[in-house]
PDB file of C-alpha atoms in Angstrom:
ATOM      1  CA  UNK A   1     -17.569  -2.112 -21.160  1.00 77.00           C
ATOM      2  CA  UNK A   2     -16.262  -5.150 -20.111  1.00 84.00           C
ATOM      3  CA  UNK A   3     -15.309  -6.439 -23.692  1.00 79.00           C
ATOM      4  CA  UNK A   4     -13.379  -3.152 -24.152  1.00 84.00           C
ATOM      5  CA  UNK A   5     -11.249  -3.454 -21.072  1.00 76.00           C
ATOM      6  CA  UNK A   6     -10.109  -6.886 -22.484  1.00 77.00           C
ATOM      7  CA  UNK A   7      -9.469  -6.131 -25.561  1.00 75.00           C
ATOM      8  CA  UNK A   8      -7.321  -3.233 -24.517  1.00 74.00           C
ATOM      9  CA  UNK A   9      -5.455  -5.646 -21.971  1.00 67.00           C
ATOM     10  CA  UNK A  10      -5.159  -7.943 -25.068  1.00 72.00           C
ATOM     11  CA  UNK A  11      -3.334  -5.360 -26.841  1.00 72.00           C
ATOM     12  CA  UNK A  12      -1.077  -4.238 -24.447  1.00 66.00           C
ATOM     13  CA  UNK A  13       0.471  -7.989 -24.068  1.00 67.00           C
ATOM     14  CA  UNK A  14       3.121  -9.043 -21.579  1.00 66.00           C
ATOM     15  CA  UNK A  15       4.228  -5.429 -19.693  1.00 78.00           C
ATOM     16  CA  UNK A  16       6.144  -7.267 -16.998  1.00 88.00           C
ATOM     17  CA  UNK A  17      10.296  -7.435 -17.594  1.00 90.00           C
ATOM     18  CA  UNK A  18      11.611 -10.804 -18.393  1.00 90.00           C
ATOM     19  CA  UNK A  19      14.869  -9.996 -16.194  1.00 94.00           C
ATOM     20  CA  UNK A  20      16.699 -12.038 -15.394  1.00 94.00           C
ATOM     21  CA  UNK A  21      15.427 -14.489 -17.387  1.00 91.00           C
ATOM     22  CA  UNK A  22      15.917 -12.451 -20.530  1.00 91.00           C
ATOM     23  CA  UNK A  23      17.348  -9.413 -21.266  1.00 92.00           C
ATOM     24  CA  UNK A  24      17.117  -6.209 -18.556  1.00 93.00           C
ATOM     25  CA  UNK A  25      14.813  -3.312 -19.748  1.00 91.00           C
ATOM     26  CA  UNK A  26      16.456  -0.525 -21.616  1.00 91.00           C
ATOM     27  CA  UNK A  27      18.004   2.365 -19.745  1.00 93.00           C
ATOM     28  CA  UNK A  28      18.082   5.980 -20.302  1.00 92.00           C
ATOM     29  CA  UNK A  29      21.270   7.303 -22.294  1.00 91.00           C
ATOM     30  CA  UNK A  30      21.602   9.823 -18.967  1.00 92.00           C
ATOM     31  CA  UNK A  31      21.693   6.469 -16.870  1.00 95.00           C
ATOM     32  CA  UNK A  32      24.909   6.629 -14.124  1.00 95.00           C
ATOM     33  CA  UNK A  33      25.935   3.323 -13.271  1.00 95.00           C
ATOM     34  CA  UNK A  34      29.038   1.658 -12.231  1.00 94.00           C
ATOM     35  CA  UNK A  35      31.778   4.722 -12.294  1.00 93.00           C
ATOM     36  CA  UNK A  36      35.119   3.603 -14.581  1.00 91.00           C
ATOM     37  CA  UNK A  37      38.596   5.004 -13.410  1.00 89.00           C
ATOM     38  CA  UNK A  38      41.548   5.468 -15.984  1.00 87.00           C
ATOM     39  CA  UNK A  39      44.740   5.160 -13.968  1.00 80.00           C
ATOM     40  CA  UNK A  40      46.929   6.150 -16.513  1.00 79.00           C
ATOM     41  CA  UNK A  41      45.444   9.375 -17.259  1.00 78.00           C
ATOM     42  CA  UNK A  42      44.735  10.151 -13.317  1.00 75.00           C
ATOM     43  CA  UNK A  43      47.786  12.078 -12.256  1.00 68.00           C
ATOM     44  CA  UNK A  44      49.360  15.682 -12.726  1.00 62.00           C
ATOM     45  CA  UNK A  45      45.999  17.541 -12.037  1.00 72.00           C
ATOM     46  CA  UNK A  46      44.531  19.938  -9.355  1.00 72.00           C
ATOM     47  CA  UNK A  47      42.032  17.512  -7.901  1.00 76.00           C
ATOM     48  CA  UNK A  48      38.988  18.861  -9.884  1.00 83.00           C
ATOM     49  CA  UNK A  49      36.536  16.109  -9.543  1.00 85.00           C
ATOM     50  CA  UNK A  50      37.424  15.894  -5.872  1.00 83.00           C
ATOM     51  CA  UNK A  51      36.933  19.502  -5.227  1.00 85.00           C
ATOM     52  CA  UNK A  52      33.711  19.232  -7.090  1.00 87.00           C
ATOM     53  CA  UNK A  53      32.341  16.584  -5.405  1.00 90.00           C
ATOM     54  CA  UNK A  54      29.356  17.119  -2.913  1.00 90.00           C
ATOM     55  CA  UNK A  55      29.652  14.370  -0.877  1.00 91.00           C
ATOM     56  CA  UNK A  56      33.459  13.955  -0.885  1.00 91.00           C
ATOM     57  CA  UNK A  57      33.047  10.408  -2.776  1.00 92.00           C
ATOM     58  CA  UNK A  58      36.063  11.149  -4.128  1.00 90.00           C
ATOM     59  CA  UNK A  59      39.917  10.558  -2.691  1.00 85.00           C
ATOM     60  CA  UNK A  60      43.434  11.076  -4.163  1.00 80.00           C
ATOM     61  CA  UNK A  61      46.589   9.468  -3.436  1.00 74.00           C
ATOM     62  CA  UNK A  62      50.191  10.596  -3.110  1.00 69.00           C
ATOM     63  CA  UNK A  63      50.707  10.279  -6.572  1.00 68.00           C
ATOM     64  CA  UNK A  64      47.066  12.271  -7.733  1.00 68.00           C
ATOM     65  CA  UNK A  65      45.156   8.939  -8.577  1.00 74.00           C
ATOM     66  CA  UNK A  66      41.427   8.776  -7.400  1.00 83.00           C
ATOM     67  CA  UNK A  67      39.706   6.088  -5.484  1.00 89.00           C
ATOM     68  CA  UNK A  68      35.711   6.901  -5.493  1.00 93.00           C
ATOM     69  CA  UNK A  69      33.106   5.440  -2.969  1.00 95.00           C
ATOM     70  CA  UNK A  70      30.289   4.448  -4.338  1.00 95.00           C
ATOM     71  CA  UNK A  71      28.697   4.331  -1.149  1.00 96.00           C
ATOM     72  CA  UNK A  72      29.737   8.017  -0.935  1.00 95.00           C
ATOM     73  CA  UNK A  73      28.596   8.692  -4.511  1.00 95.00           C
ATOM     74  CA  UNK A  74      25.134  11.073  -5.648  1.00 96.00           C
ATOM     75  CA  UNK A  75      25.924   9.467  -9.365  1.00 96.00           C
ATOM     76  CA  UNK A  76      25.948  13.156  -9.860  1.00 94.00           C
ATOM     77  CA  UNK A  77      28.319  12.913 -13.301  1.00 92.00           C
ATOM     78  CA  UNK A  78      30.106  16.278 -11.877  1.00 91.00           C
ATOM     79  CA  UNK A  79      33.357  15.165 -11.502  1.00 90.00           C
ATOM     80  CA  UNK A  80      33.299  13.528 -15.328  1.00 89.00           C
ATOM     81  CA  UNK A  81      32.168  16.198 -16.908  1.00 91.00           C
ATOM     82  CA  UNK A  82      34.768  18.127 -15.157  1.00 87.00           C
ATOM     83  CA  UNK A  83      38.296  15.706 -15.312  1.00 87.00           C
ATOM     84  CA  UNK A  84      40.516  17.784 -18.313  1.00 85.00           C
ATOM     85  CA  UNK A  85      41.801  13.625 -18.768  1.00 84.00           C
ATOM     86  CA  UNK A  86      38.125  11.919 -18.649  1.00 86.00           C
ATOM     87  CA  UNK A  87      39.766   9.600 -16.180  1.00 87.00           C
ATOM     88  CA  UNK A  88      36.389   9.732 -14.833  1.00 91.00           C
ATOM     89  CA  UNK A  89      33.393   8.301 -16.745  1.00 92.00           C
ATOM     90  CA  UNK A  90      29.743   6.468 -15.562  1.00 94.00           C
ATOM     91  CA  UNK A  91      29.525   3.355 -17.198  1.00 94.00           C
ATOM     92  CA  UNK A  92      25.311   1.724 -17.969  1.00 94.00           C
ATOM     93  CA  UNK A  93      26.974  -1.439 -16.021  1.00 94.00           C
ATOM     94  CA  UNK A  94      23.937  -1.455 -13.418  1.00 96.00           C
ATOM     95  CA  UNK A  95      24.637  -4.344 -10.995  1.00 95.00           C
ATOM     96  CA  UNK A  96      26.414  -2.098  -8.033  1.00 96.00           C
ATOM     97  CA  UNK A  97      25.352  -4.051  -5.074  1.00 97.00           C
ATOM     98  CA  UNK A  98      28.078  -5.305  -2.313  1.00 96.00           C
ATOM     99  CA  UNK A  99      28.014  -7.218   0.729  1.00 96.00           C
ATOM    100  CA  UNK A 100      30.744  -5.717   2.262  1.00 95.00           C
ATOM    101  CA  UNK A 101      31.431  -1.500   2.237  1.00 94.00           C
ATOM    102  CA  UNK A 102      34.765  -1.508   1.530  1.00 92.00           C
ATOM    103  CA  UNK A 103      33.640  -3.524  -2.217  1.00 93.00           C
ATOM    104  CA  UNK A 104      32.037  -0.092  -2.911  1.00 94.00           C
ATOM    105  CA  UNK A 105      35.268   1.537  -3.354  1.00 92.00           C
ATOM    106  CA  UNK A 106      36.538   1.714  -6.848  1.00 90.00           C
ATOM    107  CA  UNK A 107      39.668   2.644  -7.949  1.00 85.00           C
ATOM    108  CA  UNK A 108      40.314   1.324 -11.226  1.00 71.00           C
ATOM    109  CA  UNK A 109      41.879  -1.992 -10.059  1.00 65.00           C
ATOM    110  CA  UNK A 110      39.417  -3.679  -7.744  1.00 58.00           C
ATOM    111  CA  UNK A 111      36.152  -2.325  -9.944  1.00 53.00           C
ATOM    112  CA  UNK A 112      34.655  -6.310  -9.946  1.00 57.00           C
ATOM    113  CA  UNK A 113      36.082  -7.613  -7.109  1.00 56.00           C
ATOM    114  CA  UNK A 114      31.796  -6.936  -5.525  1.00 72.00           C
ATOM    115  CA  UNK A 115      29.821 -10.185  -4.034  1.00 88.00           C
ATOM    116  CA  UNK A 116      26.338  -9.456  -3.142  1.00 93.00           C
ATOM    117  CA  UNK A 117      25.295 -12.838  -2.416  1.00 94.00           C
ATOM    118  CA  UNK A 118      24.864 -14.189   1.140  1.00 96.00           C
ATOM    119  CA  UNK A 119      24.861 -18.113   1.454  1.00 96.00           C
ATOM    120  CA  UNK A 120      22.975 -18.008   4.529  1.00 97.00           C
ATOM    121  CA  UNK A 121      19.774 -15.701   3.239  1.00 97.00           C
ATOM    122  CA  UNK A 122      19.887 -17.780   0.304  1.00 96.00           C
ATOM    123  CA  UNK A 123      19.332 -21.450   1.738  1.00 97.00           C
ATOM    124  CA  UNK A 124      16.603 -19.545   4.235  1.00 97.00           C
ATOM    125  CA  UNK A 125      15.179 -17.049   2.156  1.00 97.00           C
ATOM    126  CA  UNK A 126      15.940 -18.149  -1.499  1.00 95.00           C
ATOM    127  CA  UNK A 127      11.845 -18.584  -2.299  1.00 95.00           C
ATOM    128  CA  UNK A 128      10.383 -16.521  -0.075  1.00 97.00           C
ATOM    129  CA  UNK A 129      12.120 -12.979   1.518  1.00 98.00           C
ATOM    130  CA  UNK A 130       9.465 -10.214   3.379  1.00 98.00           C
ATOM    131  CA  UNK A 131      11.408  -6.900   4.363  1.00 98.00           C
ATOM    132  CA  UNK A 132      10.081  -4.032   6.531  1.00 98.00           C
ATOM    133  CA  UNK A 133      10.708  -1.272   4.762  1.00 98.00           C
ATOM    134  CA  UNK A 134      12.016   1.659   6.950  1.00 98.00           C
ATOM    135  CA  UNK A 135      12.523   5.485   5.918  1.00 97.00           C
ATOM    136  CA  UNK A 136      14.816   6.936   8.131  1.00 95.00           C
ATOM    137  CA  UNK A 137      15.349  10.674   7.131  1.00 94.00           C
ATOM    138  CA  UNK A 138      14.952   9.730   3.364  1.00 93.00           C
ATOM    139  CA  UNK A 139      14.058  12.818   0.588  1.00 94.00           C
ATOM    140  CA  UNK A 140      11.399  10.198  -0.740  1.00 95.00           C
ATOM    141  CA  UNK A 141      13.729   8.915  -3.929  1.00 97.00           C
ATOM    142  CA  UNK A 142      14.624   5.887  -2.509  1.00 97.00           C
ATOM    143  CA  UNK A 143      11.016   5.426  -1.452  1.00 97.00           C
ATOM    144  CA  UNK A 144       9.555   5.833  -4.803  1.00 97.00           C
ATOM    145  CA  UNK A 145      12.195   3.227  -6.655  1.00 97.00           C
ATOM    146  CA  UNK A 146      11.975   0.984  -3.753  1.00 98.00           C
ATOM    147  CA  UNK A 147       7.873   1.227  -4.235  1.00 97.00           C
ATOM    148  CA  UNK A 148       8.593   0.776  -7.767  1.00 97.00           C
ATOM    149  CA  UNK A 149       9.317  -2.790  -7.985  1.00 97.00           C
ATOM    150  CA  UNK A 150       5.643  -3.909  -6.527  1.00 96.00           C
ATOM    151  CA  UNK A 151       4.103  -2.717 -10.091  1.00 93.00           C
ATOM    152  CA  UNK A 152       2.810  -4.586 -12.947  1.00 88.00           C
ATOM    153  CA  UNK A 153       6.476  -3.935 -14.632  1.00 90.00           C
ATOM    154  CA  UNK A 154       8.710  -4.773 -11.957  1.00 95.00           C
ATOM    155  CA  UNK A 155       6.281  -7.196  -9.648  1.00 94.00           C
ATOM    156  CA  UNK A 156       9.156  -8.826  -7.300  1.00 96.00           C
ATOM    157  CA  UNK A 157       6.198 -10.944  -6.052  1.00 96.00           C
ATOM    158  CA  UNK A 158       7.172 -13.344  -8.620  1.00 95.00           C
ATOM    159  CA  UNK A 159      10.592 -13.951  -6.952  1.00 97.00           C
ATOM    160  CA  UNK A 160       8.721 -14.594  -3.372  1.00 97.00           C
ATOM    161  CA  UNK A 161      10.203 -10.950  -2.282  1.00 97.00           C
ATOM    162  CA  UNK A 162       7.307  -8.365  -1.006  1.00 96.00           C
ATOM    163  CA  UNK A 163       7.009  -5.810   1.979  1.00 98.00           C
ATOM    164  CA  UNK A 164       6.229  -6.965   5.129  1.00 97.00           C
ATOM    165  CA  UNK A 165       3.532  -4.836   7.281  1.00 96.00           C
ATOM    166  CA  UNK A 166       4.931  -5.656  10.738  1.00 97.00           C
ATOM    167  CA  UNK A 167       8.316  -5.837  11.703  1.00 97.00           C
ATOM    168  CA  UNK A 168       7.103  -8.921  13.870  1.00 97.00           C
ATOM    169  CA  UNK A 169       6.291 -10.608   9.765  1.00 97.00           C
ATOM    170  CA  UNK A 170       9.268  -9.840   8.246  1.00 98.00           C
ATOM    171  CA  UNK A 171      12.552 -12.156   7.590  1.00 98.00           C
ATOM    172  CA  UNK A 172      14.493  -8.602   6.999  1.00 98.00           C
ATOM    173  CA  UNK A 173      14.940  -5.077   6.798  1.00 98.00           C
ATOM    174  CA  UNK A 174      15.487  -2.587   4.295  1.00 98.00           C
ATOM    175  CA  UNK A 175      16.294   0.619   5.662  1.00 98.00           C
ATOM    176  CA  UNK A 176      16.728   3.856   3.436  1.00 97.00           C
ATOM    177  CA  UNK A 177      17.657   7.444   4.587  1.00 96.00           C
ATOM    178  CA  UNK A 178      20.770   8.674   6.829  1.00 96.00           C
ATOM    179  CA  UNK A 179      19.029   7.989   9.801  1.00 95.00           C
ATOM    180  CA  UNK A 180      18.708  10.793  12.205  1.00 94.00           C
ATOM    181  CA  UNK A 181      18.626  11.619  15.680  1.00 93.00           C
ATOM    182  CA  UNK A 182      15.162  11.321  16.107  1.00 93.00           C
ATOM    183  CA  UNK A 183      15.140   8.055  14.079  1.00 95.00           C
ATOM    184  CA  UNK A 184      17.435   5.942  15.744  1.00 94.00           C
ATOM    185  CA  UNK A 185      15.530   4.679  18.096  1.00 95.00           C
ATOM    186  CA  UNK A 186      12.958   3.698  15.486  1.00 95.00           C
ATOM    187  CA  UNK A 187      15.423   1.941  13.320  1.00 96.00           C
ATOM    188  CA  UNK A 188      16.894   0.048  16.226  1.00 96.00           C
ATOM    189  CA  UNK A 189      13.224  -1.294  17.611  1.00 97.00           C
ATOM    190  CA  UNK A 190      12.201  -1.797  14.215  1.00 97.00           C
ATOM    191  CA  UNK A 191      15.472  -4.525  13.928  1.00 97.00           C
ATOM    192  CA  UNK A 192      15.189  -5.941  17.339  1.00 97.00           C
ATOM    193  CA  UNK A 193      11.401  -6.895  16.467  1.00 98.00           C
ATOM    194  CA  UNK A 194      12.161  -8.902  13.154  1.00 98.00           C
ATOM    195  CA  UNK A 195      12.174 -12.629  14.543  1.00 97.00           C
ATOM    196  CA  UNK A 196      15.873 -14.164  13.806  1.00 95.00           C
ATOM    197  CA  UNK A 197      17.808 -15.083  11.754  1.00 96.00           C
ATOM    198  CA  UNK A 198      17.387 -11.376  10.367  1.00 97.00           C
ATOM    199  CA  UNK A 199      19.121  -9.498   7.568  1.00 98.00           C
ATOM    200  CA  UNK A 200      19.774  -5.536   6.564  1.00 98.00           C
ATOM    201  CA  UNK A 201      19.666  -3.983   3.297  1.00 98.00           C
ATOM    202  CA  UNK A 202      20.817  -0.489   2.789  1.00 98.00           C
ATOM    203  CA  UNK A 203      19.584   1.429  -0.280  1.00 98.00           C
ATOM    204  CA  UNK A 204      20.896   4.685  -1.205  1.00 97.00           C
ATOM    205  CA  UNK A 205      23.795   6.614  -0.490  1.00 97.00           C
ATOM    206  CA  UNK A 206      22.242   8.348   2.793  1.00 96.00           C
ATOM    207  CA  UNK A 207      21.373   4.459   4.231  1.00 97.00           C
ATOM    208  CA  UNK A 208      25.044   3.617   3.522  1.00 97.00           C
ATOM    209  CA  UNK A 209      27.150   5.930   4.528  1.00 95.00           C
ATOM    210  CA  UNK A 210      24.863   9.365   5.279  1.00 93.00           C
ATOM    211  CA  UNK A 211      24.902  10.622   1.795  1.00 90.00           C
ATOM    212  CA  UNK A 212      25.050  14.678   1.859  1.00 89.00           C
ATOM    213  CA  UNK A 213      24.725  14.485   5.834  1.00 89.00           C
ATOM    214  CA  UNK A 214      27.480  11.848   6.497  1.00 86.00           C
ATOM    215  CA  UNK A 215      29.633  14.528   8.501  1.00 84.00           C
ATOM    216  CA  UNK A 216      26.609  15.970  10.458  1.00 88.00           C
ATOM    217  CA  UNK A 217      26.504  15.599  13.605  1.00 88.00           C
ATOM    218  CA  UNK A 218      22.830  14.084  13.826  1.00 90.00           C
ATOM    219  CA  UNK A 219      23.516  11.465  11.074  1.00 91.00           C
ATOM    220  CA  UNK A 220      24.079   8.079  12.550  1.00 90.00           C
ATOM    221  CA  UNK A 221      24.374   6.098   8.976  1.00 87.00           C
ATOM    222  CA  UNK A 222      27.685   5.585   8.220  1.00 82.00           C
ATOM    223  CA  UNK A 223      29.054   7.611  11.155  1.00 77.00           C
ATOM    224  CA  UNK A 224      27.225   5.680  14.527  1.00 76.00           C
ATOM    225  CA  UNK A 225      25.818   2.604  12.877  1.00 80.00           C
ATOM    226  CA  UNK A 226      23.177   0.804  15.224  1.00 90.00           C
ATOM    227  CA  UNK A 227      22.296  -1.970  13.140  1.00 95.00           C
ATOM    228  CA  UNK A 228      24.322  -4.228  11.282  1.00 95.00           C
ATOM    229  CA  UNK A 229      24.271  -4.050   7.053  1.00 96.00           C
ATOM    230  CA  UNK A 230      24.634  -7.374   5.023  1.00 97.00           C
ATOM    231  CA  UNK A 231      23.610  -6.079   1.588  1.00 97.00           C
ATOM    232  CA  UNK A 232      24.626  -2.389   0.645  1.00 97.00           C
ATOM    233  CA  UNK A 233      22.832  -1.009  -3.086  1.00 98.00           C
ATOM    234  CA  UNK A 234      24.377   2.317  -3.549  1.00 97.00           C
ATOM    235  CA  UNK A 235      23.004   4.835  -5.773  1.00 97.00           C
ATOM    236  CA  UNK A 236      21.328   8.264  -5.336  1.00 96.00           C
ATOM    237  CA  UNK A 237      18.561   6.869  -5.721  1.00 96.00           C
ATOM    238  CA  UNK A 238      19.221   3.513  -7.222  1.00 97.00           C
ATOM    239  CA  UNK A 239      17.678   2.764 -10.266  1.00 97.00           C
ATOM    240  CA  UNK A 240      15.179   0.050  -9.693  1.00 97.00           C
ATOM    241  CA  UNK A 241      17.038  -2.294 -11.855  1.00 97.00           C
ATOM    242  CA  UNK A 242      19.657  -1.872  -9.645  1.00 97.00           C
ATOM    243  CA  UNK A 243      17.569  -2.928  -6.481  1.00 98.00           C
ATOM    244  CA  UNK A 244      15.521  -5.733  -8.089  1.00 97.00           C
ATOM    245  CA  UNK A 245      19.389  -6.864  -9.374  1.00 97.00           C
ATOM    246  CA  UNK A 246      20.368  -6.833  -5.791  1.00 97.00           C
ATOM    247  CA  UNK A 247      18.279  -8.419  -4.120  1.00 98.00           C
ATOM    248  CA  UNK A 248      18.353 -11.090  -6.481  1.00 97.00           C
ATOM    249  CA  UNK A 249      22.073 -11.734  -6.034  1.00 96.00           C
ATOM    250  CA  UNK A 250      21.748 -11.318  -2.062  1.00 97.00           C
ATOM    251  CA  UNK A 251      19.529 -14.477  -2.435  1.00 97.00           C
ATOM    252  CA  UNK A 252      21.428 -16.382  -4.687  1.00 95.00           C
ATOM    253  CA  UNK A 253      18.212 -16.063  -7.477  1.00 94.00           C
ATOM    254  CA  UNK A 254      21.203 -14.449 -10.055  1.00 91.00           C
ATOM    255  CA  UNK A 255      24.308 -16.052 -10.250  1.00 78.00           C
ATOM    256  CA  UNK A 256      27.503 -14.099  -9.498  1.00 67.00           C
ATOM    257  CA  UNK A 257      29.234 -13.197 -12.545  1.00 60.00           C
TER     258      UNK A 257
END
């Protein structure tokens, strides 16, 4: 028995992804990543994406041309499918993350103007990063891709990065979910108990700005933050790529490009 679970490990080979040493693993042709605006061909219309959109990601100026929030954004691919102009299109470019919210807002000009890296977690936290993992209010899709990245093909381990157990362990947190009512006070006991210097990393459109629920009344992401953010990874949920990619920039492990 024991000869035949070797040789079938044998066969498999190497099932961990080389990125970012090598090349990232191949995503699915349905894949929604960084959204791509078309100026020129924004203008004369009746709003249709923004009308469409569920979690009005989407804005319009004076003179008709969009500006979409990524932190906003359910990667739905509504308001593409639906532009008359295809002003609107979902590129495979996967790195999304941004230190700062307003870098989330695309508008055809300022589409790589995002920095995720932050000097200061880097020359603390470069080799070694544990984050307390918090669901505030989440569905469970950020959960699962956030869970993701502790298996065989993902295995952050090997970049020093793994989920803490205690708050009182951790160098960080990494919240998902629009926080609620009722979860407030969780979230904001759960921060005060990480040891400092401390970071926060939102993943997922609820974390960073409420999502579906940012203009309900309960919904304290976004609306009534009550902990600081210092790494936003938007996505609905994000692909784990996207996370891994990150986190990995946040720490200064990936060059900024």
């Amino acid at each position: 028995m024991l000869f035949e679970i070797l040789k079938a490990r044998f066969q498999q080979g190497h099932q961990t992804t080389a990125y970012p040493a090598g090349p990232p693993p191949q995503l699915s042709e349905r894949f929604a990543g960084m959204p791509a605006i078309e100026r020129s061909a924004c203008h004369s219309c009746d709003g249709i994406c923004a009308g469409l959109c569920p979690s009005r990601a989407i804005q319009r100026d004076a003179a008709g041309a969009v500006a979409l929030d990524m932190g906003r954004c359910l990667f739905c691919n509504e308001c593409a499918e639906a532009c008359p102009k295809d002003a609107i299109r979902f590129t495979s470019q996967y790195q999304l993350a941004a230190a700062k919210r307003e870098d989330l807002i695309t508008d055809g000009v300022n589409a790589d103007a995002r920095l995720a890296l932050n000097e200061r977690a880097a020359r603390l936290y470069g080799r070694s990063f544990a984050l307390r993992v918090v669901s505030a209010g989440g569905c469970g899709a950020c959960e699962a891709d956030v869970n993701v990245l502790t298996t065989l093909t993902w295995d952050i381990g090997r970049f020093g990065l793994h989920y803490a157990a205690s708050p009182r362990h951790a160098d960080g947190l990494l919240l998902i979910g629009p926080v609620p009512e009722n979860m407030a006070f969780a979230v904001k006991e759960t921060y005060d108990a990480i040891p400092a210097p401390k970071f926060v990393i939102a993943v997922g459109a609820c974390a960073i700005s409420g999502g579906m629920y940012a203009d309900h009344p309960e919904c304290h992401a976004g609306r009534r933050p009550i902990i600081p953010i210092d790494l936003h990874i938007p996505g609905c949920p994000p692909h784990p790529l996207t996370i891994l990619d990150g986190l990995l920039r946040f720490l200064g492990r990936i060059s900024e490009e």
